Amino acid sequence: EVNRISPLLIPVHAGRPNQQLRGIRSCHFSCWKSQLMKVNGFDQRYEGWGREDSDLAARLFHAGFKRRNLRGMPVLHLWHEERSRDALARNDGLLAEVLCNRRIRAKNGIAELEPSSE
């Protein structure tokens, strides 16, 4: 059953710009295709679980895009097995480099993918 009242309870500050990485998850995330292309999409160097969402968000922030929190929006997420956290320390290093250098484009992103043979 859908709660028809909860959207009316959204706080006034919910749509204000926010530049924090905390709380960003790509399963609850959207942006325009042009924004994604400007930063070269997700960086394919990340392996296993962790930090690829923060990497993308940081590069979007570095490119000048703003975050807006919109509470009460419907979300659908496909269930999937959780990936291994064995590479988390390596992924932390990749994210630290992006933050330190204020990099905008992914080193191994959309532009580096080979075209589909279909």
mmCIF file of C-alpha atoms in Angstrom:
data_model
loop_
_atom_site.group_PDB
_atom_site.id
_atom_site.type_symbol
_atom_site.label_atom_id
_atom_site.label_comp_id
_atom_site.label_asym_id
_atom_site.label_seq_id
_atom_site.Cartn_x
_atom_site.Cartn_y
_atom_site.Cartn_z
ATOM 1 C CA GLU A 1 0.000 0.000 0.000
ATOM 2 C CA VAL A 2 1.258 3.463 -0.863
ATOM 3 C CA ASN A 3 1.313 6.121 1.827
ATOM 4 C CA ARG A 4 -0.332 9.129 0.201
ATOM 5 C CA ILE A 5 0.474 11.508 3.061
ATOM 6 C CA SER A 6 4.262 11.084 3.417
ATOM 7 C CA PRO A 7 5.166 13.221 0.344
ATOM 8 C CA LEU A 8 3.418 16.132 2.061
ATOM 9 C CA LEU A 9 5.741 15.747 5.042
ATOM 10 C CA ILE A 10 8.946 16.444 3.095
ATOM 11 C CA PRO A 11 11.059 19.012 4.986
ATOM 12 C CA VAL A 12 11.383 22.451 3.375
ATOM 13 C CA HIS A 13 15.199 22.114 3.213
ATOM 14 C CA ALA A 14 15.059 18.760 1.352
ATOM 15 C CA GLY A 15 15.874 20.193 -2.098
ATOM 16 C CA ARG A 16 18.690 22.521 -1.060
ATOM 17 C CA PRO A 17 22.141 21.989 -2.601
ATOM 18 C CA ASN A 18 24.501 19.773 -0.617
ATOM 19 C CA GLN A 19 28.129 18.943 -1.469
ATOM 20 C CA GLN A 20 28.662 16.069 0.985
ATOM 21 C CA LEU A 21 29.679 12.605 -0.180
ATOM 22 C CA ARG A 22 28.157 11.058 2.923
ATOM 23 C CA GLY A 23 24.983 9.126 2.203
ATOM 24 C CA ILE A 24 25.340 8.941 -1.580
ATOM 25 C CA ARG A 25 24.490 5.543 -3.057
ATOM 26 C CA SER A 26 24.159 4.993 -6.791
ATOM 27 C CA CYS A 27 21.062 2.859 -6.215
ATOM 28 C CA HIS A 28 19.360 6.079 -4.994
ATOM 29 C CA PHE A 29 21.088 8.466 -7.343
ATOM 30 C CA SER A 30 20.245 10.196 -10.600
ATOM 31 C CA CYS A 31 21.845 12.706 -12.920
ATOM 32 C CA TRP A 32 21.531 13.839 -16.522
ATOM 33 C CA LYS A 33 23.322 11.825 -19.194
ATOM 34 C CA SER A 34 25.321 14.932 -20.165
ATOM 35 C CA GLN A 35 26.619 15.200 -16.582
ATOM 36 C CA LEU A 36 27.593 11.528 -16.528
ATOM 37 C CA MET A 37 29.395 11.873 -19.872
ATOM 38 C CA LYS A 38 31.290 14.979 -18.710
ATOM 39 C CA VAL A 39 32.900 12.984 -15.881
ATOM 40 C CA ASN A 40 33.293 9.817 -18.018
ATOM 41 C CA GLY A 41 30.825 7.767 -15.942
ATOM 42 C CA PHE A 42 31.785 5.213 -13.320
ATOM 43 C CA ASP A 43 35.502 4.411 -13.059
ATOM 44 C CA GLN A 44 35.894 0.726 -13.950
ATOM 45 C CA ARG A 45 39.095 0.428 -11.889
ATOM 46 C CA TYR A 46 37.026 -0.146 -8.738
ATOM 47 C CA GLU A 47 36.679 -3.824 -7.867
ATOM 48 C CA GLY A 48 34.349 -5.549 -5.450
ATOM 49 C CA TRP A 49 32.389 -3.521 -2.914
ATOM 50 C CA GLY A 50 32.900 0.101 -2.061
ATOM 51 C CA ARG A 51 33.703 3.676 -2.994
ATOM 52 C CA GLU A 52 32.666 3.734 -6.681
ATOM 53 C CA ASP A 53 29.561 5.752 -5.726
ATOM 54 C CA SER A 54 31.621 8.294 -3.784
ATOM 55 C CA ASP A 55 34.129 8.513 -6.650
ATOM 56 C CA LEU A 56 31.403 9.386 -9.165
ATOM 57 C CA ALA A 57 29.796 11.908 -6.804
ATOM 58 C CA ALA A 58 33.144 13.567 -6.023
ATOM 59 C CA ARG A 59 33.954 13.982 -9.723
ATOM 60 C CA LEU A 60 30.480 15.440 -10.372
ATOM 61 C CA PHE A 61 31.068 17.927 -7.515
ATOM 62 C CA HIS A 62 34.526 18.774 -8.899
ATOM 63 C CA ALA A 63 32.870 19.451 -12.276
ATOM 64 C CA GLY A 64 30.591 21.985 -10.586
ATOM 65 C CA PHE A 65 27.377 19.986 -10.302
ATOM 66 C CA LYS A 66 25.285 20.259 -7.144
ATOM 67 C CA ARG A 67 23.650 17.561 -5.051
ATOM 68 C CA ARG A 68 20.017 17.890 -4.050
ATOM 69 C CA ASN A 69 18.385 15.622 -1.506
ATOM 70 C CA LEU A 70 14.814 14.772 -2.438
ATOM 71 C CA ARG A 71 13.112 12.789 0.278
ATOM 72 C CA GLY A 72 9.985 10.757 -0.254
ATOM 73 C CA MET A 73 10.729 9.843 -3.867
ATOM 74 C CA PRO A 74 9.926 6.283 -4.986
ATOM 75 C CA VAL A 75 12.928 3.985 -5.360
ATOM 76 C CA LEU A 76 13.225 0.553 -6.932
ATOM 77 C CA HIS A 77 16.359 -1.519 -6.413
ATOM 78 C CA LEU A 78 17.149 -4.928 -7.848
ATOM 79 C CA TRP A 79 18.349 -7.350 -5.209
ATOM 80 C CA HIS A 80 21.787 -8.804 -5.891
ATOM 81 C CA GLU A 81 24.460 -10.695 -3.998
ATOM 82 C CA GLU A 82 26.743 -8.401 -2.027
ATOM 83 C CA ARG A 83 30.195 -8.178 -3.578
ATOM 84 C CA SER A 84 33.426 -8.988 -1.776
ATOM 85 C CA ARG A 85 35.044 -6.280 0.353
ATOM 86 C CA ASP A 86 38.545 -7.709 -0.165
ATOM 87 C CA ALA A 87 39.587 -4.749 -2.364
ATOM 88 C CA LEU A 88 38.167 -2.045 -0.071
ATOM 89 C CA ALA A 89 41.600 -0.715 0.974
ATOM 90 C CA ARG A 90 42.609 -0.410 -2.706
ATOM 91 C CA ASN A 91 39.307 1.321 -3.502
ATOM 92 C CA ASP A 92 39.890 3.724 -0.585
ATOM 93 C CA GLY A 93 43.222 4.648 -2.213
ATOM 94 C CA LEU A 94 41.578 5.313 -5.582
ATOM 95 C CA LEU A 95 38.995 7.593 -3.951
ATOM 96 C CA ALA A 96 41.666 9.420 -1.925
ATOM 97 C CA GLU A 97 43.545 10.186 -5.165
ATOM 98 C CA VAL A 98 40.384 11.606 -6.790
ATOM 99 C CA LEU A 99 39.703 13.807 -3.758
ATOM 100 C CA CYS A 100 43.322 14.981 -3.422
ATOM 101 C CA ASN A 101 43.732 15.864 -7.106
ATOM 102 C CA ARG A 102 40.139 17.100 -7.584
ATOM 103 C CA ARG A 103 39.968 14.936 -10.700
ATOM 104 C CA ILE A 104 36.849 15.286 -12.864
ATOM 105 C CA ARG A 105 37.109 12.474 -15.433
ATOM 106 C CA ALA A 106 37.293 8.747 -14.731
ATOM 107 C CA LYS A 107 40.557 7.192 -15.893
ATOM 108 C CA ASN A 108 38.743 4.064 -17.088
ATOM 109 C CA GLY A 109 35.155 5.098 -17.772
ATOM 110 C CA ILE A 110 32.568 5.216 -20.545
ATOM 111 C CA ALA A 111 34.967 6.540 -23.193
ATOM 112 C CA GLU A 112 37.248 3.531 -22.690
ATOM 113 C CA LEU A 113 34.526 0.909 -23.217
ATOM 114 C CA GLU A 114 34.610 -0.953 -26.499
ATOM 115 C CA PRO A 115 31.523 -0.543 -28.690
ATOM 116 C CA SER A 116 29.007 -3.368 -28.575
ATOM 117 C CA SER A 117 29.086 -5.828 -31.489
ATOM 118 C CA GLU A 118 25.265 -5.846 -31.643
#
